Structures are given as C-alpha cells and as structure tokens.
PDB file of C-alpha atoms in Angstrom:
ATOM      1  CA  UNK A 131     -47.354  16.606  15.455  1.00 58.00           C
ATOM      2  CA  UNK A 132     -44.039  16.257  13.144  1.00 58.00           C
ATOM      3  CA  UNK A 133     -40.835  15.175  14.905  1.00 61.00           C
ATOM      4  CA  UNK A 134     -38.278  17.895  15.245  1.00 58.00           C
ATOM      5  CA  UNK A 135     -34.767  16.703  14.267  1.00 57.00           C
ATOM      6  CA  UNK A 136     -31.932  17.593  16.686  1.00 59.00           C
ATOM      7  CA  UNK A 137     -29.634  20.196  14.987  1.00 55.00           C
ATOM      8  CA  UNK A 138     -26.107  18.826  14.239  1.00 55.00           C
ATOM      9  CA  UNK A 139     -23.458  20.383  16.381  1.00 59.00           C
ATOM     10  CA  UNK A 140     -20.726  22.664  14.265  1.00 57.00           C
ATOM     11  CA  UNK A 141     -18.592  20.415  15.646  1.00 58.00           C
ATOM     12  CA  UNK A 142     -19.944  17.151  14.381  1.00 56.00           C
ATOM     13  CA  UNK A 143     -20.113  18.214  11.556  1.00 52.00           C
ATOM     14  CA  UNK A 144     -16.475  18.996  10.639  1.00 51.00           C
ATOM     15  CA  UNK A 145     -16.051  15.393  11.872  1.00 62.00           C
ATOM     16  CA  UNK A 146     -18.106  14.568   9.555  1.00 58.00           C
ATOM     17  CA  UNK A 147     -16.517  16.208   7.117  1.00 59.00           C
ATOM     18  CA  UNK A 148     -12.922  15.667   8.028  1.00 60.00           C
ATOM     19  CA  UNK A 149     -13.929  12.106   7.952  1.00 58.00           C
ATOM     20  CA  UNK A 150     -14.842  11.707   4.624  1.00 63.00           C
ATOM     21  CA  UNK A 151     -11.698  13.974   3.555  1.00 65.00           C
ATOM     22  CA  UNK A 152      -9.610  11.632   5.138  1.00 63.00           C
ATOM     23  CA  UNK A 153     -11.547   8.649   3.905  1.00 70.00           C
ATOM     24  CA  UNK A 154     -10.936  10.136   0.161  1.00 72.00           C
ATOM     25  CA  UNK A 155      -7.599  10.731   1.012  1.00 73.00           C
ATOM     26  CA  UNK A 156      -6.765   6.654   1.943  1.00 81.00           C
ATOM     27  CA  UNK A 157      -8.434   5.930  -1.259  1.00 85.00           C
ATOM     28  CA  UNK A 158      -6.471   7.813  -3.575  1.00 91.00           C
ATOM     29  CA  UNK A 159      -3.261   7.354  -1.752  1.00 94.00           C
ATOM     30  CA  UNK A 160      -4.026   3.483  -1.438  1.00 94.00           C
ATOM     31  CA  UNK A 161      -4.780   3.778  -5.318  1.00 95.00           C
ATOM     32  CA  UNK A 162      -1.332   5.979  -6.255  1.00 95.00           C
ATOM     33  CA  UNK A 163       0.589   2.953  -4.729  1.00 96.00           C
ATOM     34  CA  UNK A 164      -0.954   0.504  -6.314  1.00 96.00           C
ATOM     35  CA  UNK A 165      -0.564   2.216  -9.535  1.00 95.00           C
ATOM     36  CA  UNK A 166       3.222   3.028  -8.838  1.00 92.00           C
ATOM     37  CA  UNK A 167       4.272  -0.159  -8.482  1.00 92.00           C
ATOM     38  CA  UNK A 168       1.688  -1.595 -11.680  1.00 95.00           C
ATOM     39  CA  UNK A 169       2.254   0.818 -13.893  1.00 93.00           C
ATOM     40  CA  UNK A 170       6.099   1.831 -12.890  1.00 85.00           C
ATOM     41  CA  UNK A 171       8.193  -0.804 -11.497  1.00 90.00           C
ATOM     42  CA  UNK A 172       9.880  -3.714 -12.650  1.00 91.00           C
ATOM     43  CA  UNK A 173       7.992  -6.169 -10.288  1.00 91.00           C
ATOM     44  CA  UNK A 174       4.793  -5.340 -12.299  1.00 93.00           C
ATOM     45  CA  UNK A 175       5.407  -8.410 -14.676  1.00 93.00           C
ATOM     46  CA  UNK A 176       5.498 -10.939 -11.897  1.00 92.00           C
ATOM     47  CA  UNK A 177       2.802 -13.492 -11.427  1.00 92.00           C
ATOM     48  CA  UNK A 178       0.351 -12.345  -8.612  1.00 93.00           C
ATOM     49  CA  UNK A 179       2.070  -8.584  -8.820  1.00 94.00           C
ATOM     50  CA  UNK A 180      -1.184  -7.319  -8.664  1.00 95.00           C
ATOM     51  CA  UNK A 181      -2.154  -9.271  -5.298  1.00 95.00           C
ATOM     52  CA  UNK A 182       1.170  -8.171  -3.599  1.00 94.00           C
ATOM     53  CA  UNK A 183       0.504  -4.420  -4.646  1.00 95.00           C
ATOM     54  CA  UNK A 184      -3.015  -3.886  -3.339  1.00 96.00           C
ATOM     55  CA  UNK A 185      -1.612  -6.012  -0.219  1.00 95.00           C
ATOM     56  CA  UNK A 186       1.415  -3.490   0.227  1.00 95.00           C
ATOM     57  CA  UNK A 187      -0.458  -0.819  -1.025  1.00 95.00           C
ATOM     58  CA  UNK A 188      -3.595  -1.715   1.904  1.00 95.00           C
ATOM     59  CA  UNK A 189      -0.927  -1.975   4.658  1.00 95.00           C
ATOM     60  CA  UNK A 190       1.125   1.109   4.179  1.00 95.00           C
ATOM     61  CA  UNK A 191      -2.572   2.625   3.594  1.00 94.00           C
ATOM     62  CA  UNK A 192      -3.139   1.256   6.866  1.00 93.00           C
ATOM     63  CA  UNK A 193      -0.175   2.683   8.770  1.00 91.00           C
ATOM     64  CA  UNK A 194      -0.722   6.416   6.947  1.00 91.00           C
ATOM     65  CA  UNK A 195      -4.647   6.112   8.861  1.00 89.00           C
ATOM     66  CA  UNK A 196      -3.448   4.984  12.270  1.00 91.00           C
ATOM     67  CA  UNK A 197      -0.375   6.957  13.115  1.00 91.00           C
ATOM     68  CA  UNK A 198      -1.410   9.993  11.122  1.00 87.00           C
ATOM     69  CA  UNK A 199       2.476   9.572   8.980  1.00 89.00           C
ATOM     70  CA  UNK A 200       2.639  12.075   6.035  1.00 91.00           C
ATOM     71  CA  UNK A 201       2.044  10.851   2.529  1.00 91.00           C
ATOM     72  CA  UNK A 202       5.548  11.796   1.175  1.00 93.00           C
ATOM     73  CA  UNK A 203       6.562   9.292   3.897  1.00 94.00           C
ATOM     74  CA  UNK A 204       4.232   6.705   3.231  1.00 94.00           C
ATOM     75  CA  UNK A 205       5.040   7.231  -0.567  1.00 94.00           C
ATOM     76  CA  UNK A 206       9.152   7.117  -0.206  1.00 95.00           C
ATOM     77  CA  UNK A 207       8.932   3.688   2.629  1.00 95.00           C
ATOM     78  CA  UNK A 208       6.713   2.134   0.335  1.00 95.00           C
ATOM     79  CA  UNK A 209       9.407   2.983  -2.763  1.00 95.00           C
ATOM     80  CA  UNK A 210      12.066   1.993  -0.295  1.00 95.00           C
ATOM     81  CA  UNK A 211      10.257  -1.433   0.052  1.00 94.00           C
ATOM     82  CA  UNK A 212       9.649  -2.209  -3.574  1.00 94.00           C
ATOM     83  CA  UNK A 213      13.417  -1.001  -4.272  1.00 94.00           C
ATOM     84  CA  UNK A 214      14.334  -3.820  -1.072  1.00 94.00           C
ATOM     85  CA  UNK A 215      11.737  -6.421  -2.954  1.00 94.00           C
ATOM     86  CA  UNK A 216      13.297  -5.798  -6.281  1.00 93.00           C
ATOM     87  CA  UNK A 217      16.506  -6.879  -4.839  1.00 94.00           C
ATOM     88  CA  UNK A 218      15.297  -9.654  -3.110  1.00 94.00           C
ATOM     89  CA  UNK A 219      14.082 -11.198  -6.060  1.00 93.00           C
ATOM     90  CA  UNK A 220      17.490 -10.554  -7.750  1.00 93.00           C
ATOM     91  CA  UNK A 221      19.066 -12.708  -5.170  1.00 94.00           C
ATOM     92  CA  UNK A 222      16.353 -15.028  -4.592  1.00 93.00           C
ATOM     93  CA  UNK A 223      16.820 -15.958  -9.106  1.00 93.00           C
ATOM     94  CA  UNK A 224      20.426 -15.685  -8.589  1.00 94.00           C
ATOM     95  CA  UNK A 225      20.398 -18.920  -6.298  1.00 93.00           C
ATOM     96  CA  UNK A 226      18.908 -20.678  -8.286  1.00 92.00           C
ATOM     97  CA  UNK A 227      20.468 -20.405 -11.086  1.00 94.00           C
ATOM     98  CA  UNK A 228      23.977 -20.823  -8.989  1.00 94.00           C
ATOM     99  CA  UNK A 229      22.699 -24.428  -7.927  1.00 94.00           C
ATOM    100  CA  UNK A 230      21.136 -24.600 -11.814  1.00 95.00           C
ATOM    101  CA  UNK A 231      17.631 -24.958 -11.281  1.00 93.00           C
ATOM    102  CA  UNK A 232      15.237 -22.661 -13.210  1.00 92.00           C
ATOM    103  CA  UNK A 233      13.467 -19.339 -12.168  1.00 92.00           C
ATOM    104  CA  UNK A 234      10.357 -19.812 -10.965  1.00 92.00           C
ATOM    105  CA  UNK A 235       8.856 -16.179 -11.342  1.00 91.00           C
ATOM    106  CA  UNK A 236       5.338 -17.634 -10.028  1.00 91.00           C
ATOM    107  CA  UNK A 237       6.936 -17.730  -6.452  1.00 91.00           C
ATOM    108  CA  UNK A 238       9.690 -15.109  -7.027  1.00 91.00           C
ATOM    109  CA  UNK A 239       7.957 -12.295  -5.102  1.00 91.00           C
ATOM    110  CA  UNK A 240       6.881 -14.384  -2.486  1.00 92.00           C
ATOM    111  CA  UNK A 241      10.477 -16.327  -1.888  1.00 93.00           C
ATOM    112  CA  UNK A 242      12.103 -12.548  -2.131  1.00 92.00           C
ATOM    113  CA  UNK A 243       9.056 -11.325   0.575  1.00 90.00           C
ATOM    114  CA  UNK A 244      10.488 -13.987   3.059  1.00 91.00           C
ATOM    115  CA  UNK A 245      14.238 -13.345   2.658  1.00 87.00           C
ATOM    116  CA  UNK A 246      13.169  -9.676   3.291  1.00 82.00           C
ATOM    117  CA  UNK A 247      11.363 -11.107   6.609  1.00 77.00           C
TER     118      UNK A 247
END
C-alpha cells in the first residue's frame, strides 16, 4: 500500500514562504552593504576593506534578522558607522604623522575600529 503524505497546513506554508522571503531579503540587504561601502566609500582602498565590509555588513545583517529593524535603518546606521570609521581613520593617520611616523594603511581601519570602541 503507498504511504499517504500528511497535507501541509496553510499555515506552514506561509512560514515557509515568509521564510525564504526573509532569507532573500538578508541576502540582498547583506550584499547592498557590502557593495556600498566597496564600490562607494572612501575606505574601499584600505588593506583588508573587503574583510571589514562583509564583517559590518554580516553584523548589521544580523541585527536587521533579530530585532525585525527596517532596512532604511539598517542602511542609514550602517552609513552612520562608515561616516564614524572614515573619521577615525582621519585621526588615527593624523597622529602619526604629528609624532612623524608613517601611515600604516594595513592597520588603519583596524586602529580607527578601536578608537571608535
């Protein structure tokens, strides 16, 4: 005798489907910050700039999925934070040339990330 499969529920299946909505969602938003600050901002030519964008990009991701925020506010913090990092770095090269010793742009973004800690 062939087994009968249980019928989905309506309702499990517009989790299912919300689910992957959302899923597509994350991806493309995770992808539009990664691509605003690689393709747009003056961080981009930094050593490791593409580590510390999919990193940023992952954890405001991450914050969007667990307390539902809206993408225009995910978008503008994570702006707000590259605008912050940008200025950071500013500083951070400013010292050092003030106490003459060169640039190092290899540990720029990170020196800027823990003056903005």
């Amino acid at each position: 005798r062939p087994r009968r499969t249980p019928k989905a529920e309506p309702e499990m299946l517009f989790d299912l489907q919300e689910a992957s909505e959302t899923r597509m969602q994350t991806q493309n938003l995770e992808q539009e910050l990664v691509e605003s600050w690689m393709k747009n901002h003056s961080l981009r030519v930094l050593p490791s700039a593409q580590e510390f964008a999919e990193t940023t990009a992952s954890v405001f991701v991450d914050l969007f999925r667990r307390f539902d925020f809206q993408r225009d506010s995910v978008r503008n913090q994570h702006q707000h934070l590259l605008s912050l990092w940008r200025s950071h770095c500013a500083t951070v090269a400013d010292r050092s040339v003030q106490n003459r010793l060169p640039v190092e742009e290899d540990v720029l973004l990170s020196e800027a990330c823990g003056d903005l800690h």
